[in-house]
Short mmCIF file of C-alpha atoms in Angstrom, two decimals:
data_model
loop_
_atom_site.label_atom_id
_atom_site.label_comp_id
_atom_site.label_asym_id
_atom_site.label_seq_id
_atom_site.Cartn_x
_atom_site.Cartn_y
_atom_site.Cartn_z
CA MET A 1 74.64 71.00 45.85
CA PRO A 2 76.30 69.71 42.69
CA PHE A 3 79.69 69.74 44.50
CA ASP A 4 78.48 67.83 47.63
CA GLU A 5 76.90 69.11 50.88
CA MET A 6 77.70 72.19 52.89
CA THR A 7 76.48 73.29 56.27
CA ILE A 8 77.15 75.53 59.30
CA THR A 9 79.74 73.78 61.46
CA LEU A 10 81.12 74.26 64.95
CA ASP A 11 84.26 75.63 63.43
CA ASP A 12 82.17 78.48 61.77
CA VAL A 13 80.63 79.26 65.16
CA SER A 14 84.01 79.29 66.89
CA CYS A 15 85.68 81.48 64.19
CA LEU A 16 82.69 83.91 63.84
CA LEU A 17 81.62 84.31 67.45
CA HIS A 18 84.72 83.35 69.53
CA ILE A 19 82.54 81.58 72.06
CA PRO A 20 83.33 78.08 73.55
CA ILE A 21 82.25 74.97 71.50
CA ARG A 22 83.41 72.72 74.30
CA GLY A 23 81.97 72.70 77.77
CA GLU A 24 79.36 71.31 80.07
CA LEU A 25 76.08 69.86 78.86
CA VAL A 26 72.97 71.74 80.00
CA ASP A 27 70.13 69.39 80.64
CA PRO A 28 68.50 70.51 83.97
CA ASP A 29 65.82 68.48 85.57
CA LYS A 30 63.83 71.39 86.90
CA VAL A 31 61.19 73.06 84.69
CA VAL A 32 61.09 76.85 85.06
CA ILE A 33 57.52 78.04 85.55
CA ASP A 34 56.09 81.55 86.03
CA TYR A 35 56.74 81.49 89.74
CA ASP A 36 60.43 80.72 89.12
CA ALA A 37 60.70 83.35 86.43
CA ILE A 38 59.51 85.97 88.90
CA HIS A 39 61.76 85.08 91.77
CA LEU A 40 64.79 84.55 89.59
CA VAL A 41 64.75 88.11 88.48
CA VAL A 42 64.10 89.35 92.00
CA GLU A 43 67.17 87.32 93.20
CA LEU A 44 69.53 87.83 90.29
CA PHE A 45 68.69 91.21 88.84
CA GLY A 46 67.72 93.00 92.02
CA VAL A 47 64.26 94.20 90.80
CA SER A 48 61.19 94.45 92.98
CA LEU A 49 58.76 91.71 93.28
CA SER A 50 55.96 93.81 91.85
CA ASP A 51 57.98 94.68 88.67
CA ALA A 52 58.99 91.03 88.21
CA SER A 53 55.35 89.89 88.63
CA SER A 54 54.09 92.51 86.21
CA GLU A 55 56.63 91.50 83.54
CA VAL A 56 56.00 87.75 83.66
CA SER A 57 52.27 88.38 83.76
CA SER A 58 52.38 90.55 80.74
CA VAL A 59 54.11 87.96 78.58
CA ARG A 60 51.93 85.11 79.93
CA GLY A 61 54.70 82.71 80.67
CA PRO A 62 58.30 82.19 81.83
CA TYR A 63 59.74 84.70 79.51
CA TYR A 64 61.15 88.24 79.57
CA LYS A 65 60.81 90.95 76.99
CA LEU A 66 64.03 92.12 75.44
CA ASP A 67 62.93 95.74 75.84
CA TRP A 68 62.25 95.13 79.60
CA LEU A 69 65.72 93.51 80.07
CA LYS A 70 67.34 96.65 78.43
CA GLN A 71 65.43 98.78 80.96
CA VAL A 72 66.57 96.56 83.81
CA PHE A 73 70.15 96.79 82.65
CA GLU A 74 70.00 100.58 82.62
CA GLN A 75 68.31 100.71 86.02
CA GLN A 76 70.71 98.41 87.74
CA ARG A 77 73.73 100.10 86.18
CA VAL A 78 72.55 103.47 87.50
CA ALA A 79 71.92 101.91 90.95
CA ASP A 80 75.54 100.57 90.87
CA ASN A 81 74.26 96.99 90.97
CA PHE A 82 76.68 95.93 88.35
CA THR A 83 76.21 92.18 88.93
CA GLY A 84 72.56 92.48 88.25
CA ALA A 85 73.19 94.77 85.17
CA VAL A 86 75.64 92.20 83.81
CA ARG A 87 73.15 89.36 84.11
CA ALA A 88 70.40 91.40 82.46
CA TYR A 89 72.80 92.39 79.66
CA ILE A 90 73.84 88.77 79.01
CA MET A 91 70.19 87.70 78.90
CA LEU A 92 69.47 90.43 76.41
CA LEU A 93 72.43 89.39 74.39
CA LEU A 94 71.33 85.68 74.35
CA GLY A 95 67.77 86.53 73.36
CA CYS A 96 68.96 88.90 70.51
CA THR A 97 71.72 86.56 69.15
CA ILE A 98 72.67 82.93 69.61
CA LEU A 99 69.41 81.76 71.34
CA ALA A 100 66.96 84.06 69.46
CA ASP A 101 63.60 82.55 68.93
CA LYS A 102 60.94 83.35 66.29
CA THR A 103 59.18 85.94 68.46
CA LEU A 104 62.22 88.19 68.12
CA THR A 105 61.01 90.04 71.23
CA LEU A 106 61.31 87.52 74.18
CA VAL A 107 63.93 85.33 75.82
CA LYS A 108 63.23 82.26 77.91
CA ALA A 109 63.58 82.57 81.70
CA LYS A 110 65.13 79.14 81.89
CA TYR A 111 68.49 80.49 80.81
CA LEU A 112 68.85 82.79 83.76
CA PRO A 113 69.97 80.21 86.30
CA LEU A 114 73.02 79.65 84.07
CA LEU A 115 74.11 83.12 84.91
CA ARG A 116 73.80 82.77 88.75
CA ASP A 117 77.59 82.22 88.84
CA LEU A 118 79.01 84.81 86.53
CA ASP A 119 82.60 83.56 87.05
CA GLY A 120 81.55 80.05 86.07
CA CYS A 121 78.93 80.62 83.32
CA GLY A 122 81.72 80.39 80.63
CA ARG A 123 82.02 76.67 81.30
CA TYR A 124 78.95 75.91 79.15
CA PHE A 125 79.28 75.26 75.46
CA TRP A 126 77.57 78.26 74.21
CA GLY A 127 78.82 77.77 70.67
CA ALA A 128 77.25 74.46 70.37
CA ALA A 129 74.06 75.89 71.85
CA ALA A 130 73.95 78.41 69.08
CA LEU A 131 74.24 75.69 66.42
CA VAL A 132 71.61 73.58 68.07
CA ALA A 133 69.19 76.48 68.00
CA LEU A 134 69.96 77.35 64.37
CA TYR A 135 69.70 73.72 63.22
CA ARG A 136 66.39 73.24 64.97
CA TYR A 137 65.00 76.43 63.38
CA LEU A 138 66.33 75.57 59.95
CA GLY A 139 64.49 72.22 60.24
CA ASP A 140 61.26 74.11 60.84
CA ALA A 141 62.06 76.56 57.97
CA SER A 142 62.31 73.72 55.52
CA PHE A 143 58.49 73.53 55.58
CA TYR A 144 56.62 75.75 53.22
CA SER A 145 54.16 76.78 55.95
CA CYS A 146 57.02 78.25 58.04
CA LYS A 147 57.28 82.09 57.59
CA GLN A 148 60.09 82.93 60.16
CA LEU A 149 63.56 81.75 61.06
CA GLY A 150 64.85 81.64 64.60
CA GLY A 151 68.38 81.24 65.77
CA TYR A 152 71.47 83.27 64.97
CA ALA A 153 70.84 83.91 61.26
CA SER A 154 74.10 85.79 60.89
CA LEU A 155 75.80 82.41 60.68
CA LEU A 156 73.96 81.95 57.32
CA GLN A 157 74.94 85.26 55.82
CA ARG A 158 77.89 86.48 53.96
CA GLY A 159 79.62 89.82 53.76
CA THR A 160 82.92 91.59 54.08
CA TYR A 161 82.55 92.84 57.63
CA GLY A 162 85.17 92.28 60.23
CA ILE A 163 85.34 89.44 62.73
CA CYS A 164 86.02 90.82 66.15
CA GLY A 165 87.79 93.79 64.71
CA ILE A 166 89.81 91.66 62.22
CA GLY A 167 89.17 92.14 58.46
CA SER A 168 87.72 88.92 57.15
CA PRO A 169 84.54 87.74 55.41
CA LEU A 170 81.60 86.86 57.60
CA ALA A 171 80.71 83.26 56.45
CA ARG A 172 81.57 80.57 54.02
CA ALA A 173 80.03 81.44 50.65
CA MET A 174 80.07 81.06 46.89
CA ARG A 175 82.02 83.45 44.90
CA TRP A 176 78.88 84.12 42.82
CA GLU A 177 76.74 86.87 44.30
CA TYR A 178 72.97 87.40 43.89
CA ARG A 179 71.78 90.90 42.95
CA GLN A 180 68.21 91.48 44.27
CA GLY A 181 65.68 92.10 41.61
CA THR A 182 67.73 91.06 38.62
CA GLN A 183 66.90 87.32 38.51
CA LYS A 184 63.99 85.06 39.04
CA VAL A 185 64.00 81.98 41.16
CA ASP A 186 64.24 79.51 38.27
CA GLU A 187 67.18 81.50 36.94
CA ILE A 188 68.90 81.32 40.36
CA ARG A 189 68.34 77.53 40.52
CA ALA A 190 70.04 77.15 37.11
CA VAL A 191 73.11 79.08 38.38
CA LEU A 192 73.33 77.01 41.52
CA ASP A 193 73.02 73.73 39.50
CA GLN A 194 76.09 74.80 37.40
CA LEU A 195 78.37 75.65 40.24
CA THR A 196 81.65 73.72 40.52
CA PRO A 197 84.05 73.13 43.43
CA ARG A 198 86.05 76.06 42.08
CA ASP A 199 83.22 78.35 42.71
CA VAL A 200 83.15 77.57 46.42
CA ILE A 201 85.27 79.02 49.22
CA TRP A 202 85.70 75.79 51.22
CA ARG A 203 87.88 76.88 54.05
CA HIS A 204 86.85 80.38 54.70
CA PHE A 205 88.75 80.99 57.91
CA GLU A 206 92.28 79.89 57.24
CA ASP A 207 93.57 83.43 57.52
CA HIS A 208 91.93 83.58 60.97
CA ARG A 209 93.82 80.65 62.52
CA GLN A 210 96.26 82.84 64.36
CA HIS A 211 93.19 84.05 66.41
CA ARG A 212 91.13 80.83 66.50
CA LEU A 213 92.80 77.50 66.09
CA PHE A 214 90.93 74.63 64.51
CA ASP A 215 89.49 72.23 67.20
CA ASP A 216 89.26 68.58 66.27
CA ILE A 217 85.96 68.40 68.03
CA CYS A 218 84.50 70.05 64.97
CA LEU A 219 84.87 66.67 63.29
CA TYR A 220 82.56 64.94 65.81
CA ARG A 221 79.70 63.07 64.29
CA GLY A 222 76.51 62.49 66.31
CA GLY A 223 74.05 64.47 68.44
CA LEU A 224 74.25 67.87 69.91
CA LYS A 225 72.00 68.70 72.87
CA TRP A 226 70.91 71.89 74.44
CA TYR A 227 68.28 71.52 77.19
CA GLY A 228 65.77 69.12 75.67
CA THR A 229 66.62 69.75 72.03
CA VAL A 230 68.75 67.24 70.16
CA VAL A 231 69.99 67.88 66.58
CA LEU A 232 72.20 65.73 64.37
CA TYR A 233 75.70 67.16 63.69
CA LEU A 234 77.08 65.24 60.69
CA SER A 235 80.57 66.38 59.88
CA ASP A 236 81.18 63.37 57.63
CA ARG A 237 78.65 64.93 55.08
CA CYS A 238 80.82 68.03 54.53
CA PRO A 239 84.55 67.03 55.12
CA ARG A 240 85.65 69.38 52.26
CA GLN A 241 84.92 72.29 54.63
CA PHE A 242 87.59 70.86 56.84
CA GLY A 243 90.20 70.23 54.16
CA TYR A 244 89.46 66.58 53.55
CA ARG A 245 88.11 64.63 50.60
CA GLN A 246 84.42 63.57 50.43
CA TYR A 247 83.91 59.85 50.89
CA ILE A 248 80.89 57.62 50.56
CA LEU A 249 78.36 58.47 53.14
CA ILE A 250 76.88 56.16 55.75
CA ALA A 251 73.38 56.38 57.05
CA PRO A 252 72.80 59.02 59.83
CA PRO A 253 72.02 57.86 63.30
CA ASN A 254 68.54 57.97 64.65
CA VAL A 255 68.19 61.19 66.57
CA ASP A 256 65.54 59.64 68.88
CA THR A 257 67.81 56.89 70.13
CA LEU A 258 71.02 58.78 70.56
CA ASP A 259 72.52 58.78 74.07
CA VAL A 260 73.77 62.33 73.89
CA ASP A 261 74.51 62.73 77.55
CA VAL A 262 77.21 59.99 77.31
CA GLU A 263 78.61 61.16 73.86
#
């Protein structure tokens, strides 16, 4: 942009979703296949082997349909199997929000083992996972041939809705607002090119700090990893979003050679 770069940061995720941006790395060695997907739901949801087999067979892979998870949630709740119902609900939530893929109808079975210990599943860095998924799909969406966007797209949107019941705008945004149907693409580009720093809301969540303090880990520069996906998180390219002055940029690291496990 004319006034430097902007992006979705860990601070945005923390303030908007109130989920942890610190926690354990998830990089399991075991690959979840169809057989595992079937027996995981039998063990952790409490469904029958035939129902589980039928579901995995219908999607032709280690996935679950979101509609099916909703049915499982209702069935297990009625059966007073609240542990199974909670796991089904969280899987449904993950597939609809922070780990949504471009199918918009499925969720990967590999996430279910993370919910085996419901008391301990909060130790994972779900907020960073949301950002990894969104960054990865934004990379895909930068190609003209890509027609869909996965990840939690609400992190890209603006509005005047409340955050966790607190009146505050949804996301960092320009003060200028586009009205659908009134301008063409070339006209919008001209408006964007004329923006100045005064037209930007740089620190959108300062009135939210009493509920979500700023975490210095948001200034981390390097790779973020969720399962086998690694993306670059370059906070040095948007320091104005953290209240600092932009300085001369250095070259980004090579994502293929990053030792993310250690960092």
